[in-house]
Amino acid sequence: MRWLLHGLVCLAVLGAAPLLGAPLEGAAGEFILLELRVPRVLVGALVGGTLGLTGAVYQALFRNGLATPSTVGTMAGATLGALAALVLGAGALLGLPGVAAAAFLGAALVSALVLSVAARKRATMGDVLLAGIAVTLASSALASGLQFTADSQALFAATQWSLGHLPQVGYDALGWLGPLNLGSALALLLLAPALQGLVGGEELAETQGVPVRRVRQVALGAGSLGVAASVAWCGPIAFVGLVVPHVLRGFGVITYRQLLPLSWLYGAAGLVACDTAARLLLPGRELPVGVLTAAIGAPALVWVVARRRSLG
Amino acid sequence: MTDLVFDRVGLRLGARAVLEGVSLRVAAGEFVALLGPNGAGKTSLIKLGLGLALPSAGQISLGGAAPRALSPRERARRAAWLPQAERPSEPVPVIELVSSARYFAREPHREARARALAALERVGAAALADRSVHELSGGELQRCQLASVLAQGAPLVLVDEPGSHLDPRHQVAIYRLLGELWREGHGILCVTHDVNLLAHVGGDPRVVGLLDGALTLESRWLAPALAGELSQLYGVPLQAASGGGGRVFHISAESNGARP
């Protein structure tokens, strides 16, 4: 019953989003609705869901409330890749727009580096966290170096990309995002009981039957794949992965059996709502959605933390 | 039959030998109290038995197979662990914490919760089921963790310092419950400092002692020589006295604490 309610709320947000805005009439209106707004809402839902869900999973995995989808360096790697493509001039790779392809490659490479640390026998989650911080810092440094050599046009494009946005990509992006993000979400949702077990401690969970190392690999692997695909298309969208699970916790959603599916649903609905607002707020111009998620997310996080100091 | 056998087991961490040549057999249905001073390697031995670490020398057998060769699920079927109290990282309700002990069983969540509730009733903590684990006192938390062990239902139970941080009433309650589990047929390996609490297990449990990584004591709770053996193990003169219907060990007053 409660699940039905949550599902309906999120569906209502997704359904209403493409209808809001300037009135649509005639063939042009139909084109805007079906070819621009509907795919954009679907991209927003896939990306927002991935970010919210991955944030919740990483918070459980690292047993740290500050973990985010970018904790293992995925976002920094994507930023580096995108910047390299913009600065060095990007053609189409793998049939994708060059920027998205390069961002995906960067994200995948950096995540693979961190994953290889996580796969080592004696690695603790603290080691993985440190590796994530190290590759994030290194990627940022390289990105700064690239920016230094860039001309002003590439620099402007890079800045725009790094703000986070839902692109007008029609259905092309969905062919990539659909399978990657839905596959990653499914793998992560199935981890809920194992992640619940980790709450009592990694070693205790192992004695209760949780294959801790495999859970770690699946979570980091599936998580960074979904996040890499998302960032590649939309840039690093801040705060969704951090804030959505915490706001849900603030409303009393505590077990991972509930938190994971709800983070997915409300991550999707939340990002679509933000994107719609970003589209409507300034007449005649669009605000990058990443600016809006940060503007709403930061105070929301402070509110949650002020209300209850629980996790991490 | 799940017995736990350590055969000439050694464990090195860097240059330090934590355990050396330890041979110990905990037969199915046996209660073994493992005593020893701080840093003697007691917790390491338990973790080796659970397959949480690999020995650097020797063989371990948990119900006929090396623990590390078994999947975590199969290990969970054979042995359960009551660790030294560690507070869970999130404020989950007690019932969820205890339900997690059923992970290995691949059963519907409703069933796991039912077993968890039954286990909580057994330790007298059913009223705590919906409380957040972060609101529990140390004693309540340990009782709930004992409920997890009961819910897991493994034939062998490895217990690490169950009485630490508890007031006397809760200490006694935990040891009585361990005694009950023993009489129901569970094998129990219980690491403890507080030898006097063994009086509440009932019966005549086996007592072994670990000193500097090697087993140096093999005795029984009711053995007359135990006082002398414990004195050697801990390096303080202990005397046995009878009081309250059982044995009590205390440090001889004239020794004035540790001897050099």
PDB file of N, CA and C in Angstrom, chain A residues 79-81 83-85 87-88 141-151 155:
ATOM      1  N   THR A  79      34.868  14.156 -15.360  1.00  0.00           N
ATOM      2  CA  THR A  79      35.174  15.555 -15.638  1.00  0.00           C
ATOM      3  C   THR A  79      36.471  15.671 -16.425  1.00  0.00           C
ATOM      4  N   LEU A  80      37.467  14.895 -16.003  1.00  0.00           N
ATOM      5  CA  LEU A  80      38.748  14.909 -16.707  1.00  0.00           C
ATOM      6  C   LEU A  80      38.576  14.484 -18.159  1.00  0.00           C
ATOM      7  N   GLY A  81      37.816  13.402 -18.360  1.00  0.00           N
ATOM      8  CA  GLY A  81      37.602  12.901 -19.711  1.00  0.00           C
ATOM      9  C   GLY A  81      36.889  13.924 -20.580  1.00  0.00           C
ATOM     10  N   LEU A  83      36.696  17.123 -20.186  1.00  0.00           N
ATOM     11  CA  LEU A  83      37.553  18.282 -20.413  1.00  0.00           C
ATOM     12  C   LEU A  83      38.583  17.989 -21.509  1.00  0.00           C
ATOM     13  N   ALA A  84      39.156  16.796 -21.442  1.00  0.00           N
ATOM     14  CA  ALA A  84      40.141  16.413 -22.449  1.00  0.00           C
ATOM     15  C   ALA A  84      39.504  16.450 -23.832  1.00  0.00           C
ATOM     16  N   ALA A  85      38.277  15.928 -23.940  1.00  0.00           N
ATOM     17  CA  ALA A  85      37.600  15.910 -25.232  1.00  0.00           C
ATOM     18  C   ALA A  85      37.336  17.327 -25.718  1.00  0.00           C
ATOM     19  N   VAL A  87      38.907  20.139 -24.864  1.00  0.00           N
ATOM     20  CA  VAL A  87      40.127  20.895 -25.108  1.00  0.00           C
ATOM     21  C   VAL A  87      40.838  20.388 -26.358  1.00  0.00           C
ATOM     22  N   LEU A  88      40.923  19.052 -26.470  1.00  0.00           N
ATOM     23  CA  LEU A  88      41.672  18.478 -27.585  1.00  0.00           C
ATOM     24  C   LEU A  88      40.834  18.405 -28.854  1.00  0.00           C
ATOM     25  N   ALA A 141      43.652  17.810 -10.492  1.00  0.00           N
ATOM     26  CA  ALA A 141      44.884  18.516 -10.834  1.00  0.00           C
ATOM     27  C   ALA A 141      45.122  18.460 -12.344  1.00  0.00           C
ATOM     28  N   LEU A 142      44.941  17.256 -12.914  1.00  0.00           N
ATOM     29  CA  LEU A 142      45.119  17.120 -14.362  1.00  0.00           C
ATOM     30  C   LEU A 142      44.121  17.979 -15.110  1.00  0.00           C
ATOM     31  N   ALA A 143      42.869  18.010 -14.608  1.00  0.00           N
ATOM     32  CA  ALA A 143      41.847  18.818 -15.265  1.00  0.00           C
ATOM     33  C   ALA A 143      42.226  20.292 -15.236  1.00  0.00           C
ATOM     34  N   SER A 144      42.773  20.737 -14.104  1.00  0.00           N
ATOM     35  CA  SER A 144      43.196  22.138 -14.020  1.00  0.00           C
ATOM     36  C   SER A 144      44.290  22.424 -15.032  1.00  0.00           C
ATOM     37  N   GLY A 145      45.223  21.480 -15.164  1.00  0.00           N
ATOM     38  CA  GLY A 145      46.292  21.642 -16.141  1.00  0.00           C
ATOM     39  C   GLY A 145      45.732  21.769 -17.545  1.00  0.00           C
ATOM     40  N   LEU A 146      44.741  20.927 -17.860  1.00  0.00           N
ATOM     41  CA  LEU A 146      44.110  20.985 -19.182  1.00  0.00           C
ATOM     42  C   LEU A 146      43.433  22.330 -19.398  1.00  0.00           C
ATOM     43  N   GLN A 147      42.744  22.798 -18.344  1.00  0.00           N
ATOM     44  CA  GLN A 147      42.046  24.072 -18.461  1.00  0.00           C
ATOM     45  C   GLN A 147      43.019  25.204 -18.769  1.00  0.00           C
ATOM     46  N   PHE A 148      44.201  25.105 -18.157  1.00  0.00           N
ATOM     47  CA  PHE A 148      45.215  26.136 -18.347  1.00  0.00           C
ATOM     48  C   PHE A 148      45.601  26.265 -19.812  1.00  0.00           C
ATOM     49  N   THR A 149      45.638  25.118 -20.513  1.00  0.00           N
ATOM     50  CA  THR A 149      46.052  25.141 -21.918  1.00  0.00           C
ATOM     51  C   THR A 149      44.893  25.412 -22.864  1.00  0.00           C
ATOM     52  N   ALA A 150      43.661  25.470 -22.341  1.00  0.00           N
ATOM     53  CA  ALA A 150      42.494  25.553 -23.220  1.00  0.00           C
ATOM     54  C   ALA A 150      42.268  26.973 -23.725  1.00  0.00           C
ATOM     55  N   ASP A 151      41.625  27.084 -24.887  1.00  0.00           N
ATOM     56  CA  ASP A 151      41.227  28.414 -25.336  1.00  0.00           C
ATOM     57  C   ASP A 151      39.894  28.773 -24.688  1.00  0.00           C
ATOM     58  N   LEU A 155      37.035  26.458 -22.773  1.00  0.00           N
ATOM     59  CA  LEU A 155      36.916  26.701 -21.339  1.00  0.00           C
ATOM     60  C   LEU A 155      35.460  26.952 -20.960  1.00  0.00           C
TER      61      LEU A 155
END
